[in-house]
XYZ file of C-alpha atoms in Angstrom:
471
model
C 185.663 -112.287 64.555
C 184.906 -113.199 68.145
C 183.353 -110.303 70.148
C 185.752 -108.618 72.972
C 185.496 -109.191 76.566
C 183.902 -106.013 77.088
C 181.034 -106.417 74.450
C 180.662 -109.900 75.589
C 180.099 -108.704 79.747
C 177.830 -106.487 77.672
C 175.763 -109.123 76.104
C 175.612 -111.828 78.853
C 173.744 -108.344 80.964
C 171.658 -108.249 78.338
C 170.497 -111.196 77.794
C 170.465 -112.369 81.248
C 168.117 -109.075 82.006
C 165.918 -110.790 78.663
C 165.660 -113.721 80.378
C 164.469 -112.019 83.730
C 161.529 -109.969 82.426
C 160.400 -112.291 80.430
C 160.062 -114.457 83.659
C 158.664 -111.484 85.266
C 155.338 -112.243 83.207
C 152.313 -112.749 85.714
C 151.629 -116.362 84.128
C 154.781 -117.241 84.211
C 155.867 -117.247 87.872
C 156.959 -120.583 89.276
C 154.677 -122.070 91.220
C 156.683 -123.207 94.415
C 155.021 -126.954 93.675
C 157.554 -127.287 90.509
C 160.560 -125.332 91.964
C 163.682 -127.565 90.422
C 165.138 -129.417 93.015
C 168.193 -128.768 94.373
C 171.490 -130.685 92.490
C 174.187 -129.194 93.325
C 175.560 -128.793 89.295
C 173.145 -126.555 88.121
C 170.532 -125.934 90.440
C 171.399 -124.709 94.167
C 169.398 -123.826 96.928
C 171.025 -122.107 100.349
C 169.001 -121.021 103.651
C 172.983 -119.015 105.266
C 172.624 -115.579 103.487
C 173.706 -112.950 105.777
C 170.136 -111.088 106.988
C 170.297 -108.012 109.393
C 167.148 -107.698 111.431
C 166.368 -104.439 112.962
C 163.060 -102.637 114.010
C 162.183 -99.454 112.884
C 159.610 -97.209 113.358
C 157.307 -96.454 109.939
C 154.336 -93.917 110.229
C 154.253 -93.824 106.060
C 151.146 -94.632 105.916
C 148.169 -92.631 104.228
C 145.031 -93.146 106.605
C 142.428 -91.192 103.991
C 142.273 -93.657 101.195
C 139.367 -94.499 99.141
C 138.749 -96.982 96.243
C 135.439 -98.243 95.005
C 134.532 -101.190 95.947
C 136.691 -101.301 99.623
C 134.909 -100.656 102.636
C 136.412 -97.442 105.023
C 137.334 -98.923 108.155
C 137.881 -96.393 111.214
C 139.409 -96.431 114.736
C 138.237 -94.800 117.740
C 139.643 -95.488 121.451
C 143.153 -96.293 123.721
C 144.947 -99.223 124.458
C 146.567 -98.000 127.689
C 148.880 -101.227 129.428
C 150.270 -102.709 126.811
C 153.390 -103.950 128.618
C 155.481 -104.439 125.710
C 153.981 -102.341 123.046
C 153.057 -99.062 125.142
C 150.570 -96.860 124.162
C 148.335 -96.445 121.158
C 145.334 -93.623 120.529
C 142.749 -93.692 117.842
C 140.418 -91.364 116.357
C 139.037 -89.740 113.177
C 137.644 -86.945 111.130
C 135.407 -87.758 108.204
C 132.690 -85.107 106.293
C 128.837 -85.609 105.848
C 126.446 -83.755 102.643
C 123.213 -83.409 102.744
C 120.173 -85.024 101.810
C 120.044 -83.823 98.494
C 120.844 -80.106 96.583
C 118.592 -77.400 97.877
C 117.385 -79.269 101.203
C 114.301 -78.175 103.043
C 111.753 -78.496 105.036
C 108.852 -76.552 105.339
C 108.611 -75.219 109.057
C 104.928 -75.101 108.405
C 104.345 -78.818 107.720
C 107.130 -80.153 109.519
C 108.741 -80.130 112.822
C 112.398 -81.138 113.994
C 112.423 -83.397 117.042
C 116.559 -84.454 117.361
C 119.629 -85.128 115.334
C 121.721 -88.279 116.057
C 125.434 -89.325 114.520
C 125.406 -92.990 113.477
C 128.430 -94.874 113.602
C 128.000 -98.401 112.574
C 129.903 -101.179 113.896
C 132.515 -102.551 111.704
C 132.343 -106.135 113.796
C 136.443 -105.697 114.569
C 137.622 -104.483 117.533
C 141.350 -105.145 118.947
C 142.785 -105.435 122.390
C 140.166 -106.390 125.585
C 137.260 -107.360 124.188
C 135.760 -109.128 127.463
C 133.571 -107.873 129.980
C 136.862 -106.048 131.893
C 136.796 -104.107 128.721
C 134.128 -102.337 130.601
C 132.724 -98.426 129.052
C 133.971 -96.065 126.403
C 132.716 -93.094 125.987
C 132.861 -91.293 121.973
C 132.688 -88.197 121.917
C 132.114 -86.468 118.289
C 133.065 -82.560 117.553
C 132.409 -80.033 115.095
C 135.608 -79.102 113.505
C 136.237 -75.665 112.542
C 138.646 -76.273 109.203
C 138.471 -78.591 106.551
C 139.090 -81.763 104.981
C 139.791 -82.496 101.192
C 138.740 -85.614 99.575
C 141.512 -85.361 97.363
C 144.566 -84.449 99.632
C 146.182 -87.533 101.085
C 146.154 -87.752 105.036
C 148.477 -89.995 106.772
C 148.016 -91.156 110.596
C 150.441 -88.687 111.681
C 149.126 -85.496 109.889
C 148.136 -82.642 112.115
C 145.015 -82.258 114.640
C 142.070 -79.909 113.294
C 140.679 -77.022 114.654
C 137.955 -77.773 116.261
C 135.189 -76.340 118.824
C 135.729 -76.247 122.943
C 132.707 -78.646 123.211
C 131.458 -82.030 121.786
C 128.719 -82.086 119.285
C 127.541 -85.072 120.639
C 128.622 -88.171 123.206
C 127.557 -91.249 124.119
C 128.491 -93.962 126.784
C 129.017 -97.315 125.534
C 129.533 -100.663 127.115
C 132.384 -101.810 124.996
C 131.353 -106.127 125.190
C 127.697 -105.404 124.630
C 128.860 -103.445 121.741
C 130.820 -106.264 120.430
C 128.107 -108.856 121.207
C 125.454 -106.502 118.711
C 127.676 -107.784 115.626
C 125.312 -110.911 116.325
C 122.541 -109.105 117.998
C 121.622 -106.508 116.555
C 121.262 -102.964 117.888
C 117.192 -102.380 118.941
C 116.033 -99.110 117.522
C 112.351 -98.016 117.846
C 112.011 -101.732 119.378
C 113.173 -102.732 115.657
C 116.598 -104.878 115.229
C 119.048 -102.942 113.168
C 122.324 -103.205 111.993
C 125.157 -102.905 114.794
C 126.187 -99.412 115.504
C 126.484 -96.723 117.932
C 123.936 -93.437 118.060
C 125.666 -89.789 119.773
C 122.568 -87.454 120.509
C 123.666 -84.219 119.022
C 123.467 -81.073 121.171
C 120.732 -78.300 120.966
C 122.991 -75.789 119.427
C 124.406 -77.761 116.914
C 121.139 -78.930 115.957
C 119.621 -75.579 115.641
C 122.885 -74.429 113.630
C 121.847 -77.438 111.077
C 118.169 -77.009 111.208
C 118.073 -73.013 111.292
C 120.099 -72.780 107.989
C 117.806 -74.673 105.696
C 116.986 -73.510 102.705
C 119.860 -70.889 102.854
C 122.538 -70.929 100.185
C 124.294 -73.007 102.885
C 122.358 -76.282 101.664
C 122.781 -75.731 97.608
C 124.850 -78.235 97.408
C 127.296 -80.484 98.963
C 130.281 -78.129 98.247
C 128.508 -75.091 100.044
C 127.356 -77.130 102.986
C 131.045 -78.356 103.620
C 132.285 -74.791 103.680
C 129.458 -74.197 106.562
C 129.532 -77.483 108.245
C 133.532 -78.521 107.349
C 133.861 -81.785 109.120
C 133.620 -84.024 112.474
C 135.856 -85.503 115.016
C 135.334 -88.469 116.897
C 136.994 -90.045 119.351
C 137.189 -92.363 122.674
C 137.810 -90.229 125.664
C 137.682 -93.111 128.677
C 140.993 -95.009 129.070
C 140.556 -98.159 128.502
C 142.452 -101.367 126.450
C 140.478 -101.337 123.163
C 139.943 -99.782 119.400
C 137.060 -99.892 118.077
C 136.604 -100.009 114.456
C 133.899 -98.093 112.456
C 132.744 -99.011 108.827
C 131.812 -95.204 107.579
C 130.475 -96.463 104.071
C 127.107 -98.743 103.691
C 123.980 -98.472 101.931
C 121.380 -97.188 104.591
C 121.008 -94.906 107.479
C 122.243 -97.607 109.662
C 124.677 -98.795 108.186
C 126.715 -95.440 106.455
C 128.360 -93.484 109.389
C 127.181 -89.598 109.779
C 124.459 -87.533 110.796
C 120.450 -88.918 111.015
C 117.571 -86.351 111.389
C 114.028 -87.071 113.056
C 111.295 -84.713 112.271
C 107.076 -85.015 112.145
C 104.784 -83.803 109.943
C 102.108 -82.066 111.847
C 97.895 -81.924 111.192
C 95.767 -79.227 111.479
C 95.998 -79.823 115.703
C 99.449 -79.521 115.314
C 99.592 -83.221 116.796
C 102.119 -85.557 115.069
C 100.997 -88.218 112.325
C 104.452 -90.054 111.578
C 107.801 -89.890 112.288
C 110.253 -89.089 109.099
C 113.991 -89.453 108.764
C 116.714 -87.468 106.693
C 120.370 -88.814 106.003
C 123.381 -86.853 106.356
C 125.572 -89.433 104.920
C 129.738 -89.739 104.296
C 129.365 -89.942 100.914
C 133.122 -90.709 98.576
C 131.285 -91.188 95.588
C 129.296 -88.456 95.226
C 129.093 -87.532 90.976
C 130.173 -84.128 92.382
C 131.519 -82.931 95.392
C 132.990 -86.216 97.405
C 133.504 -85.569 101.071
C 136.557 -87.490 102.938
C 138.201 -88.868 106.038
C 141.114 -90.004 107.380
C 142.210 -91.494 110.700
C 144.787 -90.435 113.395
C 146.772 -93.391 115.618
C 149.343 -92.126 118.041
C 151.856 -94.477 119.865
C 153.300 -93.722 123.179
C 156.555 -96.597 123.804
C 158.340 -94.794 126.729
C 159.570 -97.295 128.964
C 159.045 -100.226 127.044
C 161.096 -103.144 125.160
C 160.029 -101.829 121.617
C 161.305 -98.350 122.605
C 164.785 -100.136 123.526
C 164.357 -101.806 120.276
C 164.238 -98.290 118.601
C 166.806 -97.186 120.376
C 169.481 -100.219 120.133
C 172.532 -99.778 118.063
C 173.520 -103.141 117.588
C 173.734 -104.334 113.691
C 170.761 -106.973 114.334
C 168.725 -107.829 117.166
C 167.466 -111.084 118.437
C 163.516 -109.739 118.681
C 162.418 -107.645 116.391
C 158.598 -105.967 117.303
C 155.606 -105.536 114.338
C 152.592 -103.973 114.434
C 150.227 -102.290 111.884
C 151.194 -99.036 110.505
C 151.872 -96.760 111.700
C 154.052 -98.604 114.465
C 157.413 -100.603 114.756
C 158.117 -102.661 111.371
C 160.861 -105.483 110.846
C 163.704 -104.152 108.681
C 165.601 -106.538 107.533
C 169.110 -106.131 105.215
C 171.344 -108.446 102.856
C 174.442 -106.924 102.472
C 175.951 -109.602 100.725
C 173.335 -110.172 98.005
C 175.674 -109.074 95.763
C 177.367 -112.177 96.466
C 175.302 -114.171 94.467
C 176.327 -115.471 91.337
C 174.384 -114.570 88.329
C 171.593 -116.931 88.080
C 168.078 -117.191 87.254
C 166.242 -116.841 91.189
C 163.583 -119.751 91.207
C 162.198 -119.467 95.038
C 163.435 -116.595 97.495
C 160.733 -117.253 100.657
C 161.371 -115.121 103.640
C 160.269 -117.306 106.843
C 159.692 -115.397 109.805
C 158.795 -117.172 113.360
C 156.564 -115.665 115.662
C 157.901 -115.666 119.626
C 154.274 -116.469 121.590
C 153.258 -114.789 124.338
C 150.208 -115.075 126.741
C 149.699 -111.361 125.442
C 149.120 -112.406 122.194
C 144.686 -113.427 123.641
C 144.575 -109.838 123.956
C 146.662 -108.302 121.402
C 146.398 -111.050 118.591
C 148.997 -110.859 115.883
C 148.516 -109.153 112.273
C 146.713 -111.631 110.142
C 149.569 -111.062 107.334
C 152.545 -109.255 106.608
C 153.181 -107.277 103.490
C 156.586 -105.963 102.348
C 158.240 -103.503 100.747
C 161.585 -102.283 99.433
C 163.858 -99.360 100.955
C 166.134 -98.022 98.382
C 169.902 -97.011 98.818
C 167.761 -92.971 99.255
C 166.098 -94.719 102.365
C 162.514 -94.335 99.867
C 159.886 -96.726 99.691
C 159.729 -98.889 96.984
C 156.945 -101.690 95.301
C 158.861 -104.659 95.410
C 158.912 -106.170 92.046
C 156.840 -109.496 92.595
C 153.831 -107.625 93.294
C 153.564 -106.119 89.852
C 151.465 -105.309 88.074
C 149.569 -103.723 90.893
C 145.801 -104.963 89.092
C 146.933 -108.546 89.517
C 145.384 -110.179 92.887
C 147.862 -112.828 91.265
C 150.778 -111.323 91.957
C 149.492 -110.652 95.985
C 148.374 -114.358 96.620
C 151.943 -115.297 95.485
C 153.822 -112.899 98.101
C 151.668 -114.585 100.767
C 152.869 -113.417 103.950
C 149.930 -114.941 105.701
C 150.586 -116.307 109.338
C 150.167 -120.353 109.425
C 151.208 -122.965 111.792
C 154.056 -125.332 111.753
C 155.831 -127.404 113.562
C 159.678 -126.868 114.415
C 161.203 -129.788 117.270
C 157.792 -131.005 118.026
C 156.737 -127.412 119.083
C 153.546 -125.901 117.011
C 154.594 -122.165 116.076
C 153.134 -119.702 114.207
C 155.198 -118.244 110.868
C 155.290 -115.747 108.289
C 156.057 -116.888 104.829
C 157.098 -114.275 102.272
C 157.975 -114.980 98.432
C 160.033 -112.610 96.557
C 161.628 -114.266 93.909
C 161.950 -111.247 91.162
C 163.355 -108.368 93.832
C 165.953 -110.596 94.593
C 166.610 -111.344 91.082
C 166.110 -107.773 90.595
C 168.906 -106.934 93.511
C 171.211 -109.830 91.269
C 170.841 -108.211 87.958
C 171.090 -104.204 89.003
C 174.016 -105.767 91.212
C 173.165 -103.793 94.336
C 175.179 -103.720 97.081
C 172.341 -104.975 99.566
C 168.544 -105.637 99.493
C 166.832 -104.061 102.541
C 163.411 -104.772 103.076
C 160.578 -103.494 105.436
C 157.551 -105.523 106.837
C 154.326 -104.493 108.338
C 151.163 -105.963 109.747
C 148.524 -104.607 106.667
C 146.534 -101.420 106.140
C 143.331 -102.871 106.289
C 142.728 -101.896 110.610
C 145.030 -98.962 111.150
C 146.828 -99.324 114.385
C 145.711 -102.678 115.388
C 147.416 -105.726 115.694
C 151.008 -106.137 117.227
C 153.429 -109.201 117.418
C 157.343 -110.164 118.388
C 159.349 -112.475 116.200
C 162.814 -114.262 115.868
C 165.613 -111.487 114.553
C 168.509 -113.509 113.241
C 170.407 -113.484 116.279
C 167.763 -115.085 118.240
C 168.678 -117.816 120.951
C 167.232 -121.034 119.157
C 168.386 -121.077 115.731
C 165.605 -123.090 114.384
C 163.986 -119.297 115.351
C 165.935 -117.030 113.244
C 164.657 -115.251 110.247
C 165.703 -116.819 107.245
C 166.058 -116.558 103.188
C 165.142 -119.518 101.337
C 167.179 -119.788 98.061
C 167.042 -122.426 94.908
C 168.747 -120.915 92.052
C 169.986 -121.739 88.387
C 173.412 -120.834 87.380
C 173.519 -119.457 84.109
């Protein structure tokens, strides 16, 4: 007896799903070099699938995460004159711990001299890094409420309350700071890793040292109840975001407070100079210290604001930034019209629209895609699994590369997502919706414009190259 039509449909769906899930194993991803040739008999190709392209605002990035083995980069500064993308303000919060539990100094033996807030330079700045960048004043404030290591904070999280006056400040010549990556920073005549030093004021220093030996220094948890967190921002209008690296191996490469003191001989004279470090430390065995970055955008009167407000189904020009900020959202409304098939290749090609401003405001080195479901919720695309696999991330690609279009060199991003397209076909989704941002390594940095599906030059338009085998 032959199965009914209904049973046959279910059987074929199960078989199709089985083939798909088998193909999802990491070792069975088809390399781009062995995709079967299109013969229009069993293997077909298309790059004409309808794509709707829009610019949307995306601020879902968490800016408080720490992962073992990775750096912690935080920004401070402002972009004041980007005519296309508007203004950006960046700042950050972080906590420090005492040098050790029950830390104290015997006042009859030691005398405190001063303290500085050390902010190690990451080696990266975004925006104007030339001599015209000028000077930037950084201020640090003592917060009157805590942050928590195990709480997720976002770029748009509320401001913490803090003291009205800064606990430390320093004016820095930005090109000099940027060059210090190669020339080092001199401290007492000795070359050290590049960093800036903000001298801590007398009242904060007195509070820190006056409580030595009390229960406020019993452990890190007690200390953080007393010294909640530090807030750092750039106050001078400029056109540069400076990125600091909080996690390092010594007092010059770790963000934190360095206390300077000396021992006294019987005559009260200085015999040597010593240091005690209050570092940022997310790796502590007990209480860990937290951080998060703040990034705000102001698009008032800019072309990007017009793109956000556009009522067109699809726009010709798209704006993209590292989160938070402008993102490329693509909708494929006809994906359900594809036949049941095995997707051999699904290659999203996005072409940059070059601008003279690229010399100052660099484009993202990579775009990363997520899927947006029917409820507007972000989902990890199928091609990214397993999350522990670096080869999955490599396969997606998304890196900026240079190609020739009509004899002209242009920049393009190529994003591979055959599994996600395959998943959409299996699930019979009405549409496939994708969102692409710059990566999250440097919050608030990088920006570019790309050609949408209605761009005036067809060869620049965003497209999805598909090769599939009919079942």
